mmCIF file of C-alpha atoms and ligand atoms in Angstrom:
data_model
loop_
_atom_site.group_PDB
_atom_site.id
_atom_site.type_symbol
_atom_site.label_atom_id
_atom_site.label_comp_id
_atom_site.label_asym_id
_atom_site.label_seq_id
_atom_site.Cartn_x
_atom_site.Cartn_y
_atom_site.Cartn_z
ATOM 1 C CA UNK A 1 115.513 132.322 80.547
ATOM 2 C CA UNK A 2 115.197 133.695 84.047
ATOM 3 C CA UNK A 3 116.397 130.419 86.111
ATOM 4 C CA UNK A 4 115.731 131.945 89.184
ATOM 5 C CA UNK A 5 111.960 131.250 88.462
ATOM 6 C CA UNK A 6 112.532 127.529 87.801
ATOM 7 C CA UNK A 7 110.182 126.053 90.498
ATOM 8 C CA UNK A 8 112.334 123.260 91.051
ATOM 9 C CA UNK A 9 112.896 121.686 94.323
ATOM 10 C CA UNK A 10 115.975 120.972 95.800
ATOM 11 C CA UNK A 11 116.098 117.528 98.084
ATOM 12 C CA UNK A 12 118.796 116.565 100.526
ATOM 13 C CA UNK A 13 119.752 113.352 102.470
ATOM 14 C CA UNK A 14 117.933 113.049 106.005
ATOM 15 C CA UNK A 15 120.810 111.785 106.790
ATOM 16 C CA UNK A 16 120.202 110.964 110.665
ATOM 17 C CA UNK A 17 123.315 110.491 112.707
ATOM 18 C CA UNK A 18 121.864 107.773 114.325
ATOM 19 C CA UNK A 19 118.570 105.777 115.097
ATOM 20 C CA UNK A 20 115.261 107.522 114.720
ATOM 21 C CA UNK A 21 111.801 106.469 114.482
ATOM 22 C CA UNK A 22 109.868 109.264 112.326
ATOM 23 C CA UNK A 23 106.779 108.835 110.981
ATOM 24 C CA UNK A 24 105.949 110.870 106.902
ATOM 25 C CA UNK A 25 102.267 111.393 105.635
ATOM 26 C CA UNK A 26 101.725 109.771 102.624
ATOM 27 C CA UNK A 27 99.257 111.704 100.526
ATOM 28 C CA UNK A 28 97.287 111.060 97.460
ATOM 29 C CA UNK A 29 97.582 112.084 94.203
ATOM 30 C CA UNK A 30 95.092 111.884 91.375
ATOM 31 C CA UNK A 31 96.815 110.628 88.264
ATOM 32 C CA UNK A 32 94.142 110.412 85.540
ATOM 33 C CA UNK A 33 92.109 107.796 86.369
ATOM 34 C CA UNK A 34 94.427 106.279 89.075
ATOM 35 C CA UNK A 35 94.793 107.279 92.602
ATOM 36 C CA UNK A 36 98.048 107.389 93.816
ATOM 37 C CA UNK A 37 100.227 107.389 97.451
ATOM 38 C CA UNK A 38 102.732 109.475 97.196
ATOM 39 C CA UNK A 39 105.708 108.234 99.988
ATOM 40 C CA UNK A 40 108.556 110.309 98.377
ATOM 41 C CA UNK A 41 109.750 113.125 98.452
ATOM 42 C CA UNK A 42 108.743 113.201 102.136
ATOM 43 C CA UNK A 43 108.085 116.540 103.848
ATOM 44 C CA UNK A 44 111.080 118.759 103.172
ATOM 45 C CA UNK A 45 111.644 117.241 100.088
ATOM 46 C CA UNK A 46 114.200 114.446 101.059
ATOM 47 C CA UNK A 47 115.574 111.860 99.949
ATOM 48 C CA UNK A 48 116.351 107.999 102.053
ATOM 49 C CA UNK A 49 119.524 107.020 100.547
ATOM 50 C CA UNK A 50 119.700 107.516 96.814
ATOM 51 C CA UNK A 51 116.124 107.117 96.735
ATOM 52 C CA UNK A 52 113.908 109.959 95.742
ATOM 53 C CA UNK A 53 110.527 109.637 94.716
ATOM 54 C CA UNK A 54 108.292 106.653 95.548
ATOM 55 C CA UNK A 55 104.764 106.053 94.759
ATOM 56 C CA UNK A 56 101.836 103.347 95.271
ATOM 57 C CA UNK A 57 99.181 102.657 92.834
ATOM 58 C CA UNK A 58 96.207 99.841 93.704
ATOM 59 C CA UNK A 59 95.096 97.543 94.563
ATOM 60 C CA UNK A 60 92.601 97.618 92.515
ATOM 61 C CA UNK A 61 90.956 95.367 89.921
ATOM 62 C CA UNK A 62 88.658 96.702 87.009
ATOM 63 C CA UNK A 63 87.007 95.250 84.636
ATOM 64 C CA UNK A 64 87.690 97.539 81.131
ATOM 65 C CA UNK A 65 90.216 99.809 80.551
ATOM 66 C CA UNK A 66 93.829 100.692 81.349
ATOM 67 C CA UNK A 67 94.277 102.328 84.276
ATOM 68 C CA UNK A 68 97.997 102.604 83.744
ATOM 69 C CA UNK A 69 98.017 104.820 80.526
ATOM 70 C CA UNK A 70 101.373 107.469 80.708
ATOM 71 C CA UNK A 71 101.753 108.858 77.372
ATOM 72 C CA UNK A 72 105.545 109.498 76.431
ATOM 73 C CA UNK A 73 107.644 111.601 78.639
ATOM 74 C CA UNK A 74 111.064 112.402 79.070
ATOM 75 C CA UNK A 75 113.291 111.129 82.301
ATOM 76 C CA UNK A 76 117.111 112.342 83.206
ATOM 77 C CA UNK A 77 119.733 111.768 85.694
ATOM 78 C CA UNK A 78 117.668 109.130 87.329
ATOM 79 C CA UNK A 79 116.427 105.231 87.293
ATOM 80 C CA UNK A 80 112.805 104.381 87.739
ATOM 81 C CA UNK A 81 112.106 100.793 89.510
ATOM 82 C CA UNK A 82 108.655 99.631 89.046
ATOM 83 C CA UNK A 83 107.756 96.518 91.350
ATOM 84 C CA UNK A 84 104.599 94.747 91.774
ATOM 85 C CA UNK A 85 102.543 93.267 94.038
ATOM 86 C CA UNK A 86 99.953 92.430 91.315
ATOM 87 C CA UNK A 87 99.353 92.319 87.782
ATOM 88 C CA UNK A 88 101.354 93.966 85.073
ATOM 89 C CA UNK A 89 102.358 97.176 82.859
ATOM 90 C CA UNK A 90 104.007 97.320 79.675
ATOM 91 C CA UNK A 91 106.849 99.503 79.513
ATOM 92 C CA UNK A 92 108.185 101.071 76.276
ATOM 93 C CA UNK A 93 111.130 103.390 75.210
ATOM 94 C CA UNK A 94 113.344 105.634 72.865
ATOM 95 C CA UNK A 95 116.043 102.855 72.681
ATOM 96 C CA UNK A 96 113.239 100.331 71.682
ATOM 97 C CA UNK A 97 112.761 98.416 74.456
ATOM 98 C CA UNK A 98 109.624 96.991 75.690
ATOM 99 C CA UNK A 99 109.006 94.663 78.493
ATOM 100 C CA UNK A 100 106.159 93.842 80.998
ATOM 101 C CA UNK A 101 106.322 93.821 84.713
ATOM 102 C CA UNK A 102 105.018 91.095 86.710
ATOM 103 C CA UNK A 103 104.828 90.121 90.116
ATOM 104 C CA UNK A 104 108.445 88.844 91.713
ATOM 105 C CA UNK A 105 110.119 91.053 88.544
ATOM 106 C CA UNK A 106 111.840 94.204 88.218
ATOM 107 C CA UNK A 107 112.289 96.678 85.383
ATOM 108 C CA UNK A 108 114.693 99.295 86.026
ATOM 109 C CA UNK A 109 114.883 102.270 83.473
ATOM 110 C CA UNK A 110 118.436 104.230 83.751
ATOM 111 C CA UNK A 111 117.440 107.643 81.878
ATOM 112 C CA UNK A 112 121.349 109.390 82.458
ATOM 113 C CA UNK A 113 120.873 111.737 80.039
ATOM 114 C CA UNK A 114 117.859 111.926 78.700
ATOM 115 C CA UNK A 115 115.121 108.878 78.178
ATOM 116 C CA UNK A 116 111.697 109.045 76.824
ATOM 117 C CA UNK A 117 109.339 106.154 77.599
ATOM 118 C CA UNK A 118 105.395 104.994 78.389
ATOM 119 C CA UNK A 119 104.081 102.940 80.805
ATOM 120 C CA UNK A 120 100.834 101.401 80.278
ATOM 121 C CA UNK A 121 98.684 98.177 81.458
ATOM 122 C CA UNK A 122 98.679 96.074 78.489
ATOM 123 C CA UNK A 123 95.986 95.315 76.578
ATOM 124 C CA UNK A 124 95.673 91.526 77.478
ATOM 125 C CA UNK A 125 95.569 91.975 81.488
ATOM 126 C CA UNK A 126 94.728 90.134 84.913
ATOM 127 C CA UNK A 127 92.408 93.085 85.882
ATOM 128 C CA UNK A 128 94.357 93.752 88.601
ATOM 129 C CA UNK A 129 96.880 96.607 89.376
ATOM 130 C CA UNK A 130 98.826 96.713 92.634
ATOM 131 C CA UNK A 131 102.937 98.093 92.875
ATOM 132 C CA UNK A 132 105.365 100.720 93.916
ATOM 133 C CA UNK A 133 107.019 103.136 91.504
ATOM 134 C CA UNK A 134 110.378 104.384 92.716
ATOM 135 C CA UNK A 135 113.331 106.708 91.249
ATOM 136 C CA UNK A 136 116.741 106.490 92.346
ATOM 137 C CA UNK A 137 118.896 109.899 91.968
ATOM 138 C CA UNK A 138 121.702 108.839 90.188
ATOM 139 C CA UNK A 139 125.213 110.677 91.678
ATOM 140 C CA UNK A 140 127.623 112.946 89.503
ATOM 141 C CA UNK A 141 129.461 110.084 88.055
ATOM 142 C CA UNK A 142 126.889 109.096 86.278
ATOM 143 C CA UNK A 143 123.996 110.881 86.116
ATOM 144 C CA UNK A 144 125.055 111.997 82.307
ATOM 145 C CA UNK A 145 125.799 108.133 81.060
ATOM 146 C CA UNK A 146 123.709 106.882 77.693
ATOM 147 C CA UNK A 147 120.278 105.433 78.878
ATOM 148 C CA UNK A 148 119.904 101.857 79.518
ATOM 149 C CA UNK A 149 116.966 99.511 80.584
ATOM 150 C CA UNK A 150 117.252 96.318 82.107
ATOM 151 C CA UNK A 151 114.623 93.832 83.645
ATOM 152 C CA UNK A 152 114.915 90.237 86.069
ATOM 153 C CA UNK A 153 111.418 88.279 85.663
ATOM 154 C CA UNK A 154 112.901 86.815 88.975
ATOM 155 C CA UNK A 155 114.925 88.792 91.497
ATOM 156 C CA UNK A 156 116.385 87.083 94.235
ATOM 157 C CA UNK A 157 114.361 85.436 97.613
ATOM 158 C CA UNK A 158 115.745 85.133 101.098
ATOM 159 C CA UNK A 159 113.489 82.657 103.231
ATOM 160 C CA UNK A 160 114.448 82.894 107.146
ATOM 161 C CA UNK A 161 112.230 82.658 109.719
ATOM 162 C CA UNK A 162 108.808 84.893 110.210
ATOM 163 C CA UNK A 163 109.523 86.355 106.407
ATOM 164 C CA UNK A 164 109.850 85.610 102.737
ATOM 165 C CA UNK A 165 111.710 88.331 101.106
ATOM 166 C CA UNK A 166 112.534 89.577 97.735
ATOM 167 C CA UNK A 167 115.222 91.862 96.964
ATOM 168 C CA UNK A 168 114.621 94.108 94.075
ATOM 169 C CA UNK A 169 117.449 96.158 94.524
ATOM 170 C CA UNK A 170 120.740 96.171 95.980
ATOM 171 C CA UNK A 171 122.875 92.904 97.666
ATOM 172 C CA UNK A 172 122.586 92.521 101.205
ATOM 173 C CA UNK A 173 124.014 89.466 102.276
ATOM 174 C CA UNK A 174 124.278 86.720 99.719
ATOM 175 C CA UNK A 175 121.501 88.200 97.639
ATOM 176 C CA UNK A 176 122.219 89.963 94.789
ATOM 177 C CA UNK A 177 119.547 91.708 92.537
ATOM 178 C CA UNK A 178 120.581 91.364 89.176
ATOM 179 C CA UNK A 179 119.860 95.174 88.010
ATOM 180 C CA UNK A 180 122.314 97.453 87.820
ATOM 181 C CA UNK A 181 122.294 100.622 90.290
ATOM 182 C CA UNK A 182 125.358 103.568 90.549
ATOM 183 C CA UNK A 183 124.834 103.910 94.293
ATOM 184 C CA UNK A 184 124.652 101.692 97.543
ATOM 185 C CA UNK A 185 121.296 100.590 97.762
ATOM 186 C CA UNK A 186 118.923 98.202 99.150
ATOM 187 C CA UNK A 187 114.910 97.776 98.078
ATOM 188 C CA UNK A 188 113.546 94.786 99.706
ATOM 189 C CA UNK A 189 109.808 93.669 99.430
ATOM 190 C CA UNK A 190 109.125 91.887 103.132
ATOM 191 C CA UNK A 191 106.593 89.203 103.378
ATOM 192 C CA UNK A 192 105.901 89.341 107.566
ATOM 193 C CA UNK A 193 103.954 85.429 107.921
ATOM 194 C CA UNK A 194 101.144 85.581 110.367
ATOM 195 C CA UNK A 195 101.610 85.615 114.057
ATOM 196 C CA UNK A 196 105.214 84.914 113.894
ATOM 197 C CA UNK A 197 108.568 87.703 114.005
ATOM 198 C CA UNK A 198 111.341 88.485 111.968
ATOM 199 C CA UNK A 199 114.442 90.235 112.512
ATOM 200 C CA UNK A 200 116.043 91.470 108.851
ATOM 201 C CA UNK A 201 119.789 92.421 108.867
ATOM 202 C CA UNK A 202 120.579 95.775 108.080
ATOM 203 C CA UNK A 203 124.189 97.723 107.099
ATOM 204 C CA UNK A 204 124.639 100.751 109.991
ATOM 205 C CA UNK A 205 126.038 102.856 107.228
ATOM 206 C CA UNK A 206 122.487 102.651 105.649
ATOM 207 C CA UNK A 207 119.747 105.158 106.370
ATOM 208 C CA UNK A 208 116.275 103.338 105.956
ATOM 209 C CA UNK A 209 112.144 103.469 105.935
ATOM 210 C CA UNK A 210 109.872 101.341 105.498
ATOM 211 C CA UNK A 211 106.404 101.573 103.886
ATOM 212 C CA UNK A 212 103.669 98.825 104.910
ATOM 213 C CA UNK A 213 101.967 97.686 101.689
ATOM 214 C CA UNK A 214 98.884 95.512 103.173
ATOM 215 C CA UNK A 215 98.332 93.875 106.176
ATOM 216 C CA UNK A 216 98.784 94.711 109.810
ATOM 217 C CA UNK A 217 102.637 95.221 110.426
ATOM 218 C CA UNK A 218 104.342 95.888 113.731
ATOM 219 C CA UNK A 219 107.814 96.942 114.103
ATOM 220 C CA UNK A 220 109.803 97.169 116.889
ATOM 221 C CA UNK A 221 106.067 96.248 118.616
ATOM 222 C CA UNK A 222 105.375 99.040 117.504
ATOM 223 C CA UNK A 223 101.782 98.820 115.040
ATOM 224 C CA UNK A 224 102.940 100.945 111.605
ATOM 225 C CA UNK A 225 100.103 103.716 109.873
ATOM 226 C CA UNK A 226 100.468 103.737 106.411
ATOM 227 C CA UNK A 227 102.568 106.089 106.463
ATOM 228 C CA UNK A 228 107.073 105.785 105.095
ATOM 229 C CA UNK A 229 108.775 105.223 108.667
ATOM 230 C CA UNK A 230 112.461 107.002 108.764
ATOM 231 C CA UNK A 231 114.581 104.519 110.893
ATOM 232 C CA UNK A 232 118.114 106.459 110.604
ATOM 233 C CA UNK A 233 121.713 104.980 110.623
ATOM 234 C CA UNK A 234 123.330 102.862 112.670
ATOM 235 C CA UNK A 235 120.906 99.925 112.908
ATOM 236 C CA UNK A 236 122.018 96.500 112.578
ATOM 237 C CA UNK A 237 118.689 95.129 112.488
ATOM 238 C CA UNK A 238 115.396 95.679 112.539
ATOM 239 C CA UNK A 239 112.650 93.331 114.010
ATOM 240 C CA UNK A 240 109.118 93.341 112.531
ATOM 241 C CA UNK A 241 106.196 91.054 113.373
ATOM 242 C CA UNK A 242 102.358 91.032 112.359
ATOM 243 C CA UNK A 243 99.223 89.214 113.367
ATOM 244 C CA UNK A 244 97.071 88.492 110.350
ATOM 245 C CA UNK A 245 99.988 88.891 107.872
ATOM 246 C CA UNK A 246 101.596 91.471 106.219
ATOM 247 C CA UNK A 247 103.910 92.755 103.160
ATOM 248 C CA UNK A 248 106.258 95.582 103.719
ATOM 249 C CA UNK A 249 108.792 97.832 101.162
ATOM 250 C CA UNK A 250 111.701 98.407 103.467
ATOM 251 C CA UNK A 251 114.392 100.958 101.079
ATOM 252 C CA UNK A 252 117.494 102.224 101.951
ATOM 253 C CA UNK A 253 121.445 103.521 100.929
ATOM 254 C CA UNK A 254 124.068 105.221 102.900
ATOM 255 C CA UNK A 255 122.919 109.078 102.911
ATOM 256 C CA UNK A 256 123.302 110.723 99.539
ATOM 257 C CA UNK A 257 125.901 113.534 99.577
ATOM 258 C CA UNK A 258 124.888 115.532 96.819
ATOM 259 C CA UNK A 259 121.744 117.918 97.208
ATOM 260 C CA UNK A 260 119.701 116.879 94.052
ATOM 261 C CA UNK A 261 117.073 119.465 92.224
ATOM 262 C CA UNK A 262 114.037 117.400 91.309
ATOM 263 C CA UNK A 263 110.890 119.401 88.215
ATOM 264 C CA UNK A 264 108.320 117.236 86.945
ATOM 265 C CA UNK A 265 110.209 113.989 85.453
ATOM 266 C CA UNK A 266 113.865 115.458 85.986
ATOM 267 C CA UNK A 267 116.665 114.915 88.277
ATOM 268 C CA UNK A 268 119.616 117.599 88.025
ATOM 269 C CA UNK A 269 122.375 119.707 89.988
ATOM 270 C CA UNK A 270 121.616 123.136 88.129
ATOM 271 C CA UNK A 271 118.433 125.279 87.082
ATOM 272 C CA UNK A 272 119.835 125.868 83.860
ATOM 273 C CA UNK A 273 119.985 121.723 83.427
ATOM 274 C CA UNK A 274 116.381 121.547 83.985
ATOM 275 C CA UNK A 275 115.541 124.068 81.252
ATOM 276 C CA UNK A 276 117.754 122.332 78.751
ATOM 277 C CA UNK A 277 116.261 119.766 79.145
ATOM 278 C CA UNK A 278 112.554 120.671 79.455
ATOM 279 C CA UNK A 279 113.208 122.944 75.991
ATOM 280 C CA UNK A 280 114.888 119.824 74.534
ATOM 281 C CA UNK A 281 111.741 117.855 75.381
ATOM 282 C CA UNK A 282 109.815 120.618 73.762
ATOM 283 C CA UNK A 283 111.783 121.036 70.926
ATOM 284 C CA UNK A 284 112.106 117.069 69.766
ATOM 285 C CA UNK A 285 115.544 116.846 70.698
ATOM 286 C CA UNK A 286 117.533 114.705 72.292
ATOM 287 C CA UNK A 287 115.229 112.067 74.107
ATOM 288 C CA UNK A 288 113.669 110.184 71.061
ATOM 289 C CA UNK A 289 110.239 108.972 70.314
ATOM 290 C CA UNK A 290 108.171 106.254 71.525
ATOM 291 C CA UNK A 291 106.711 104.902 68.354
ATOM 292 C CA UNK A 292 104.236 101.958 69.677
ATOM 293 C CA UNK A 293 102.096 104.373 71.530
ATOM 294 C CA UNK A 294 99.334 105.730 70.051
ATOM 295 C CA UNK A 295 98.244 108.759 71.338
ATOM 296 C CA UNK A 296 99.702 112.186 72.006
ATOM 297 C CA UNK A 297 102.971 112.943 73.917
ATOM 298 C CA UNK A 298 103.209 114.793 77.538
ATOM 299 C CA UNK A 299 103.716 117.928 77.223
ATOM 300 C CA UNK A 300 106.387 119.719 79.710
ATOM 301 C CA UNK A 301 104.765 122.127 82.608
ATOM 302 C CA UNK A 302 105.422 125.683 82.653
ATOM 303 C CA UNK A 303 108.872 125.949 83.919
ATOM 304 C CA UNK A 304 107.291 128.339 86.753
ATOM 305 C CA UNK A 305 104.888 126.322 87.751
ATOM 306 C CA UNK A 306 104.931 124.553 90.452
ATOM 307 C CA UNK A 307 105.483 120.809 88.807
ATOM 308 C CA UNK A 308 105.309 117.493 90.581
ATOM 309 C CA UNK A 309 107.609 114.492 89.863
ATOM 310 C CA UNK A 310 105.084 112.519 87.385
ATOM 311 C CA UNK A 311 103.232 110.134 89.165
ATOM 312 C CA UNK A 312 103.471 106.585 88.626
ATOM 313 C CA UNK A 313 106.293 107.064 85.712
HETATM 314 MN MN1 MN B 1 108.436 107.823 83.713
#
C-alpha cells in the first residue's frame, strides 16, 4: 500500500488568538435523495473545537418514502451527534443498539475503534425531516476506546431572557448534557424569541461559530447569511437578537491540539490507520454487522479518491 496516495485530509484547529468575526460558505451536497448543507470541515479543512464535520438536512416534509436511508458503514476515532429540529431517524449498530431521535433528544454514537451503524427515517414517521449531524474528533486518549452509544430523550433547557436554549452537548453553567464527550465542548441549540435580545455566556478559552438554522438572526446587530460564523477566543459573551424569530446551533471547545486526518467516515493520526481500517471494512473485520437493515452495505471509496466525510452519518 502506497500511503502517500491516501487522499485523506488533514484538519487543524482555527484556533484564533482572539475575537474574530469570519464568515464560511456552506455548500450543498447531494446525498441520495436528500440535499444536504455541509458547515464542516470549513474551507481549509478545520476544525471549531473538537468539532469536525457538521451537516444540515431539511426541512422538508414528504409524503412516501425515507429520505434518511444510510446503509451500514463503518465510523472510527470519532462521535456522531445527531440533533433535531423535526421529526425522527432510527439509528442502529454493531453493538445492537437501536434508538430513535426526536426533537429536544440526542443520540451520540462513540465509534473509538471501529463502529458500524445505519441511520434511517423509520418506517412509522411524522413526514417531516429537519436536524444537524455533527462528529466530534475524539483526542489520543481515547480515540482507540471500545464503541459506545448513548441517547437523552431530554437534554437540558436554560430559559433567560430573549432565548430558550437546549444544550446537547457539553455543561456550561449549571447545565449539564447527559452524554458523554472526551473533550471540552459545548453544542447549544438557541431559540432567539421575536423582537427581543439575548446575551449567552460563553468560556474565553472556547473557540466558537454559530450556524443560523431558520429565521432571521442578528448577532452582534449584525444580520447572519446562512453561512457557520467563526467568533474566536476570548469572548465572554455573545449577544444575538432577531425580529420575526429565530433558532441558532452555536458549537464550540477550547482549540483542538492535535492535527486530525479525516477519509470518508474515518477520523485518524496516520495514513496507514486509515487503510487498516478501510481494508478491515472491506474485509468483514473488526466493525461488525448491522443485522436489522435490509439492504446492501456501503462499500469503502477508492483509497485514492478523493472521499468526502459521509454525509448525514
Ligand atoms: Mn455514520
Amino acid at each position: 500500500m502506497n500511503d502517500g496516495k491516501i487522499a485523506a485530509k488533514t484538519c487543524t484547529a482555527l484556533g484564533a488568538a482572539g475575537h474574530t468575526l469570519e464568515s464560511y460558505p456552506v455548500h450543498e451536497v447531494n446525498l441520495g435523495s436528500l440535499r444536504v448543507s455541509r458547515a464542516l470541515p470549513v474551507r481549509g479543512w478545520r476544525l471549531i473545537g473538537p468539532w469536525c464535520f457538521l451537516d444540515r438536512f431539511g426541512p422538508l416534509t414528504f409524503h412516501d418514502g425515507t429520505p434518511m436511508d444510510v446503509a451500514p458503514h463503518p465510523h472510527i476515532g470519532l462521535q456522531t451527534v445527531t440533533w433535531l429540529l423535526d421529526g425522527e431517524i432510527v439509528h442502529d449498530d454493531s453493538l445492537g443498539c437501536e434508538a430513535i431521535a426526536r426533537p429536544g433528544g440526542v443520540n451520540v454514537m462513540t465509534a473509538g475503534k471501529g463502529i458500524a451503524h445505519t441511520e434511517q427515517t423509520p418506517a412509522k414517521n411524522s413526514g417531516r425531516l429537519n436536524g444537524v449531524q455533527l462528529w466530534v474528533a475524539l483526542p489520543e486518549a481515547h480515540r482507540h476506546m471500545d464503541p459506545a452509544f448513548e441517547s437523552s430523550v431530554q437534554v437540558p433547557a436554560i430559559e433567560q431572557p430573549g432565548a430558550f436554549i437546549r444544550v446537547f452537548a457539553g455543561s456550561p453553567g449549571k447545565a449539564a448534557s447527559p452524554c458523554r464527550h472526551y473533550s471540552e465542548i459545548l453544542g447549544m441549540d438557541l431559540r432567539i424569541h421575536a423582537r427581543e435580545e439575548t446575551e449567552v455566556n460563553l468560556n474565553p478559552r472556547f473557540e466558537h461559530a454559530v450556524l443560523v438554522l431558520e429565521g432571521d438572526c442578528l448577532m452582534e446587530g449584525q444580520s447572519l447569511e446562512p453561512a457557520l460564523y467563526y467568533l474566536g477566543t476570548h469572548r465572554s459573551s455573545v449577544c444575538f437578537g432577531s425580529r420575526e424569530g429565530s433558532r441558532g446551533l452555536l458549537i464550540g471547545g477550547p482549540p483542538f491540539p492535535e492535527a486530525i486526518l479525516m477519509w470518508w467516515n474515518f477520523v485518524a493520526r496516520l495514513p496507514e490507520e486509515i487503510s487498516r481500517a478501510r481494508g478491515d471494512w472491506e474485509s468483514h473485520l473488526r466493525f461488525g454487522d448491522v443485522p436489522s437493515y435490509p439492504g446492501q452495505r456501503l462499500s469503502a471509496p477508492s483509497l485514492i479518491r478523493f472521499a468526502r466525510p459521509n454525509p448525514a452519518s
